[in-house]
């Protein structure tokens, strides 16, 4: 065998190995057993017949990974990797010192009495009020922003002279971001000539013009269980009644018995072991989601999902392509045994993550399904908002995209805000890092997240942030301080996101 | 002579007063010449009472109908609805159709209710049919959840049985009169919590019936998880959604006050249950409101000086069936949160725009047909005149302000449910 061929067979072997542990494999196996009943499968040509059957039935394997050194998969740029590394060290140090101060172990096994108690109030954790005053948050969001602002590429010489190319914003790394013409191409389905939910389904528009047909197509997509078509479909928005199923289809989530079992297993882990970070999670959720107008009802679900999430070792596998490497810990006495590993949500800030679970509670009320959807959304999209990387959907790129859009297309506004000490990113950072959750009305947020799924990118968050500034530009031009600017942009709950995006991308003179 | 409207009120609430002031109206006292009086229910009793009452002149408007209690007292509401149903049944109306178990198909929207002590024996008979049921006792004349308790044993209401031996017309003092209703122990839960709906309905006239529904109703959540367990029957934080009760709970949150908007509820239900059942639910809610108003319309004193804004309390059970719990004549104007204040301010604002056209000195002889531009967040729920104008065959459920315009069919939720024609 030539070198190339042996490389390929190595890759294939790796893929097969990876697949064997997956849900998909279990499904395939089950289907294969079931297919033995079918008349077209004959014993003599068993292998071929089953293969043929799979082809027709549409169960396709996952795409393959490129052959690249593992660090490159995480993050190709060295300086970014270094920055993420030192950020993590800071967090870990903070966590450890908190443990020492409070003499609480990072992880411990719960005594049986406590386990029973927790099991009993599993559905009501929101009503508990332990003393959390000694726990301080591991870091504040503005700390993270400061780290991003201080990122520098050591190979890049900016030059001292100001030119029209000087970037006036806070982010000073030379990543490539799209401009409006490129965004228009990318988000072509948001154009003025294409029907959108969020615009063309308002009460003044007769439903025959767009909405009815769109719903019909959506139902067809679901009937065919076509994941790729679903992804294309939601670019124009998803009808509320179909959204839960469409998202599950796009994220390849189906509630098989093993998924429910997996969730129950995680729940058992939570009951049995107590983690320091549990209290941090508790405090964070209490502070944020329970004060929210819409999400307070789901407070208990948030605890359940987050507590399980921090014990979910399958999430660890996504760190292969996440620039972050989370601090891992092992249950006392079980050092090195993977089943007893627990990790802390990267950057330790769980309220930010809690806010991305809450809107999902509007779609899924079955705990294991809610958990799966959230986990998949996290490992596909939201993790990029919490780690330092050069990925176009990473938070650094989003910040840069936002600032560039503002500086290029609203230079007067940008300059004015900068002059009064109100750098726009300082206001919009919190929106983007939470994917606007908690700032927009729920129905608008869901329309926005439709597009995140549809375009498989978070760039739309930066575009929306810029569009919001554009929308309130007149008022913003009048303010004379950061506080006043914050006040103008404090309440986004009345905004309609699709018209804003459409106008900004397609109807502004560039 | 276009003078300024002179207003009086005996309810010192900023949401009211700010609205009067912003219109440039002039505050006067009760004894002077006033045009607009926003009064409490006690005061309306005096204005229209036989002894102390006085005639209102053409340029005076008040915010209650004289005998609103036909709708807003729990026992009278039930009595009127029962009477209405019987009448429809007698005339053979299709609305009064019953199913094989004898339950009304379209008019079964009030939980089985009895007056105590008058109907005590009837109640006992019903109770014995399903002895494991829970019932809720409510004093007829109180509000804010006061005096309400749950029972699941006859012994708990023994004292109402004393005077029931005679079935004669013995008028009990209103203080003791209670209604007992079958408790809805399978409410729809969200996040494991029970909630109810508060909807505002403005009635400008009963004959012909013209009523408007405020689009921005809200849901009130209990702070504690719901359990039908009998051990928690005494825990009012589980069972009663009144804010007056919930705000004393440990977990009451003053920022959002345990409330959701109705549009949030709609989004949640559409996302988790589907569009058809959600639309059907909301159609049914509108239906039961209109039916309750039709039930009292014949006995209501349709005084032309009056309009009224009711607070309807509705509970949805886990089969997505709405139940009318009660109607409040004086919905609370206290605001528990900032959002609440804004909502109530806008509610009063839109109400005044409809009841006092153009903000000018009113004339009771006007036809009470405001132009659609002033509706604000109200939408026409039912307009009897328009309905009759279209003939009995047309199924008219116009919910948008443009009742008969080119977009009449556009109303999002009409036409989907199989409903009999409206008279």
XYZ file of N, CA and C in Angstrom, chain A residues 123-124 127 201-207 211 240-241 290-294 296-297 300 361-363 365 443, chain B residues 190-193 221 223 225 251 253 255-256 258-260 264 267-268 270-272 274-275 339 407 410 412:
156
model
N -36.994 19.394 40.832
C -37.789 20.263 39.982
C -38.026 21.631 40.567
N -37.460 21.877 41.718
C -37.777 23.142 42.372
C -36.559 23.859 42.875
N -36.358 27.533 44.144
C -36.908 28.131 45.360
C -35.968 27.999 46.538
N -45.121 38.384 7.599
C -46.221 37.669 8.244
C -46.937 38.592 9.215
N -46.716 39.885 9.078
C -47.391 40.800 9.995
C -48.855 40.909 9.608
N -49.667 41.448 10.532
C -51.112 41.376 10.298
C -51.582 42.160 9.084
N -50.775 43.119 8.650
C -51.255 43.897 7.501
C -51.078 43.163 6.177
N -50.252 42.119 6.207
C -49.962 41.432 4.941
C -50.861 40.208 4.807
N -51.587 40.099 3.697
C -52.444 38.925 3.537
C -51.600 37.661 3.506
N -51.995 36.640 4.259
C -51.146 35.459 4.360
C -50.951 34.718 3.051
N -46.964 33.845 3.664
C -46.934 33.011 4.866
C -47.484 31.605 4.633
N -43.796 29.525 14.016
C -43.661 29.153 15.437
C -44.022 27.704 15.686
N -45.055 27.217 15.008
C -45.505 25.869 15.319
C -44.528 24.805 14.828
N -33.612 34.692 36.580
C -34.832 34.815 37.371
C -35.343 36.238 37.442
N -34.572 37.193 36.982
C -35.083 38.551 36.947
C -35.620 38.924 35.584
N -35.571 37.980 34.681
C -35.984 38.304 33.327
C -37.506 38.193 33.196
N -38.074 39.119 32.462
C -39.530 39.145 32.274
C -40.084 37.863 31.700
N -39.336 37.251 30.813
C -39.891 36.099 30.107
C -39.407 34.780 30.667
N -38.214 33.867 33.741
C -38.232 33.502 35.155
C -38.984 32.207 35.391
N -39.977 31.954 34.517
C -40.801 30.758 34.693
C -39.965 29.489 34.578
N -36.088 26.814 37.014
C -35.683 25.484 37.465
C -35.054 24.671 36.342
N -36.374 27.041 26.270
C -37.483 26.527 27.093
C -38.833 26.857 26.483
N -38.832 27.821 25.574
C -40.081 28.139 24.894
C -40.432 27.102 23.850
N -39.455 26.300 23.488
C -39.702 25.337 22.418
C -39.802 23.907 22.907
N -40.248 21.332 26.221
C -40.463 21.244 27.665
C -40.118 19.877 28.217
N -40.006 36.348 20.762
C -40.323 35.932 19.394
C -39.290 36.479 18.419
N -47.015 25.843 33.290
C -45.833 26.217 32.505
C -44.683 26.302 33.486
N -43.589 25.619 33.179
C -42.495 25.583 34.146
C -42.982 24.991 35.455
N -43.974 24.120 35.375
C -44.515 23.489 36.571
C -45.385 24.382 37.424
N -45.662 25.601 36.949
C -46.429 26.529 37.763
C -47.810 26.809 37.207
N -48.483 34.253 37.374
C -47.956 32.953 37.800
C -47.873 32.833 39.307
N -45.775 31.566 42.490
C -44.328 31.479 42.687
C -43.886 30.072 43.039
N -44.242 25.811 42.771
C -44.667 24.774 41.855
C -46.029 24.223 42.243
N -40.708 33.998 47.386
C -39.991 34.085 46.126
C -40.529 35.144 45.212
N -40.965 38.148 43.071
C -39.923 38.961 42.481
C -40.503 40.292 42.050
N -39.272 42.588 40.181
C -38.941 43.150 38.879
C -39.942 42.708 37.833
N -40.235 41.442 37.794
C -41.215 41.018 36.805
C -42.534 40.608 37.422
N -43.896 38.004 38.455
C -44.580 36.764 38.124
C -45.568 36.889 36.996
N -45.355 37.760 36.038
C -46.311 37.945 34.945
C -45.680 37.721 33.585
N -46.510 37.226 32.700
C -46.146 37.103 31.289
C -47.186 37.851 30.482
N -46.717 36.385 24.834
C -45.707 35.407 25.238
C -46.317 34.027 25.381
N -46.982 32.610 22.063
C -45.756 32.110 21.437
C -45.382 30.753 22.009
N -45.456 30.646 23.334
C -45.102 29.394 23.993
C -46.020 28.261 23.549
N -47.949 28.092 20.833
C -47.784 27.752 19.424
C -46.542 26.918 19.215
N -45.452 27.280 19.925
C -44.198 26.554 19.742
C -44.277 25.143 20.281
N -44.971 24.965 21.418
C -44.949 23.638 22.018
C -46.166 22.798 21.670
N -48.531 23.775 18.881
C -48.994 23.921 17.506
C -49.957 25.074 17.347
N -50.087 25.513 16.100
C -50.852 26.715 15.845
C -52.350 26.494 15.948
N -43.239 47.744 34.250
C -43.972 47.359 33.041
C -45.472 47.399 33.266
N -60.167 43.823 4.544
C -59.360 42.823 5.214
C -60.163 42.046 6.245
N -59.163 38.762 7.009
C -57.761 38.619 7.325
C -57.529 38.239 8.774
N -56.701 36.897 11.933
C -55.856 35.720 11.903
C -56.510 34.464 12.421
